[in-house]
Amino acid sequence: MARNVRQPATHLTVSGHGIYYMRVPIPRTSGGHGRKYLQLFLGTSDPDKAGRLSRLLLIETKAFMEQINQAVVDRDGVPIPYEALKARIETHYRAALETVKAKRNLAGPSQ
């Protein structure tokens, strides 16, 4: 009889050290340079905890990513450089990850 093994979410990947990280899409600027994804380490080797953290993180950052997807050009119509766009996304996601982890710690282990 086959075991019911749950597959991890497609945006989650395990590093060589067994720690989960989340792949966050980076919108393409008109130049099209750079990676398509930012890797954000979740700091856990537990697949269930990684799944919960990533879902909460996606909820926490949904509005921000909608703004980013619409703002790949600045006010003057000039494409935002890839490195600047990546830095904005990375900074926001790292802050959101700390917020989500803090909320989970305050709410207790059941969430």
XYZ file of N, CA and C in Angstrom, residues 36-97:
186
model
N 15.620 34.972 -12.569
C 14.169 35.057 -12.553
C 13.618 34.984 -11.134
N 14.412 34.407 -10.220
C 13.940 34.179 -8.856
C 14.952 34.664 -7.828
N 14.432 35.078 -6.696
C 15.224 35.397 -5.521
C 15.055 34.228 -4.560
N 16.139 33.771 -3.962
C 16.058 32.668 -3.013
C 16.057 33.232 -1.605
N 15.006 32.926 -0.863
C 14.868 33.414 0.505
C 14.842 32.216 1.448
N 15.903 32.068 2.243
C 15.973 30.947 3.171
C 14.983 31.141 4.309
N 14.252 30.085 4.618
C 13.220 30.132 5.651
C 13.757 29.711 7.013
N 14.952 29.145 7.058
C 15.585 28.811 8.324
C 14.995 27.597 9.022
N 14.434 26.654 8.249
C 13.888 25.443 8.861
C 14.136 24.248 7.944
N 14.286 23.090 8.553
C 14.411 21.857 7.781
C 13.119 21.037 7.857
N 12.114 21.566 8.539
C 10.818 20.902 8.676
C 9.923 21.296 7.500
N 9.503 20.322 6.673
C 8.696 20.673 5.496
C 7.342 21.296 5.842
N 6.729 20.854 6.938
C 5.437 21.435 7.323
C 5.602 22.893 7.750
N 6.628 23.159 8.553
C 6.876 24.532 8.996
C 7.245 25.421 7.802
N 8.041 24.902 6.880
C 8.412 25.670 5.687
C 7.177 26.008 4.863
N 6.266 25.042 4.730
C 5.031 25.287 3.984
C 4.171 26.352 4.636
N 4.030 26.261 5.961
C 3.230 27.273 6.685
C 3.875 28.652 6.574
N 5.195 28.712 6.786
C 5.883 30.008 6.699
C 5.742 30.612 5.311
N 5.905 29.794 4.286
C 5.825 30.337 2.923
C 4.416 30.823 2.605
N 3.389 30.089 3.048
C 2.006 30.542 2.794
C 1.723 31.854 3.509
N 2.144 31.950 4.775
C 1.939 33.198 5.516
C 2.730 34.345 4.885
N 3.912 34.038 4.402
C 4.744 35.061 3.767
C 4.119 35.545 2.467
N 3.548 34.639 1.696
C 2.873 35.035 0.455
C 1.685 35.942 0.738
N 0.940 35.628 1.796
C -0.200 36.469 2.179
C 0.289 37.842 2.628
N 1.331 37.850 3.446
C 1.873 39.091 4.006
C 2.419 40.029 2.918
N 2.906 39.465 1.819
C 3.586 40.279 0.804
C 2.790 40.428 -0.496
N 1.552 39.967 -0.506
C 0.762 39.994 -1.747
C 0.622 41.407 -2.320
N 0.220 42.358 -1.509
C 0.029 43.741 -1.998
C 1.345 44.331 -2.495
N 2.427 44.060 -1.769
C 3.747 44.575 -2.176
C 4.129 44.029 -3.551
N 3.932 42.734 -3.769
C 4.317 42.145 -5.051
C 3.436 42.648 -6.192
N 2.176 42.946 -5.908
C 1.324 43.531 -6.945
C 1.861 44.901 -7.354
N 2.302 45.693 -6.371
C 2.903 46.998 -6.663
C 4.184 46.833 -7.472
N 5.019 45.886 -7.085
C 6.291 45.655 -7.781
C 6.039 45.223 -9.222
N 5.083 44.329 -9.424
C 4.797 43.859 -10.781
C 4.329 44.981 -11.694
N 3.679 45.997 -11.136
C 3.223 47.132 -11.935
C 4.291 48.214 -12.052
N 5.296 48.167 -11.197
C 6.281 49.254 -11.131
C 7.664 48.828 -11.595
N 7.743 48.083 -12.684
C 9.065 47.717 -13.181
C 9.723 48.882 -13.920
N 8.969 49.967 -14.060
C 9.540 51.211 -14.585
C 9.301 52.311 -13.563
N 10.187 53.289 -13.514
C 10.011 54.383 -12.556
C 9.036 55.418 -13.106
N 8.885 56.513 -12.397
C 7.895 57.546 -12.784
C 8.172 58.171 -14.136
N 9.438 58.160 -14.551
C 9.803 58.754 -15.836
C 9.718 57.764 -16.986
N 9.267 56.538 -16.701
C 9.171 55.525 -17.743
C 10.466 54.778 -17.998
N 11.463 55.007 -17.158
C 12.756 54.333 -17.302
C 12.708 53.017 -16.525
N 13.138 51.914 -17.132
C 13.111 50.640 -16.406
C 13.960 50.702 -15.128
N 13.419 50.138 -14.052
C 14.175 50.064 -12.798
C 15.282 49.036 -12.991
N 16.517 49.369 -12.663
C 17.615 48.403 -12.823
C 17.329 47.126 -12.028
N 17.750 46.016 -12.595
C 17.499 44.707 -11.987
C 17.996 44.656 -10.549
N 19.203 45.123 -10.292
C 19.778 45.049 -8.943
C 18.946 45.848 -7.938
N 18.444 47.011 -8.355
C 17.617 47.827 -7.466
C 16.283 47.125 -7.173
N 15.700 46.530 -8.203
C 14.443 45.804 -8.044
C 14.640 44.602 -7.125
N 15.726 43.871 -7.345
C 16.045 42.710 -6.514
C 16.248 43.124 -5.062
N 16.969 44.216 -4.846
C 17.233 44.691 -3.482
C 15.932 45.077 -2.774
N 15.025 45.738 -3.478
C 13.731 46.124 -2.881
C 12.933 44.897 -2.467
N 12.876 43.903 -3.349
C 12.122 42.688 -3.062
C 12.766 41.928 -1.906
N 14.077 41.791 -1.952
C 14.788 41.046 -0.906
C 14.619 41.706 0.460
N 14.743 43.016 0.528
C 14.584 43.745 1.787
C 13.171 43.562 2.336
N 12.187 43.704 1.467
C 10.799 43.571 1.908
C 10.500 42.154 2.396
N 10.942 41.151 1.643
C 10.669 39.770 2.033
C 11.377 39.387 3.326
N 12.591 39.846 3.527
C 13.299 39.522 4.771
C 12.579 40.146 5.979
N 12.125 41.382 5.842
C 11.378 42.029 6.920
C 10.048 41.298 7.161
N 9.379 40.922 6.077
C 8.104 40.212 6.201
C 8.306 38.844 6.847
N 9.405 38.165 6.528
C 9.690 36.866 7.132
C 9.859 37.004 8.639
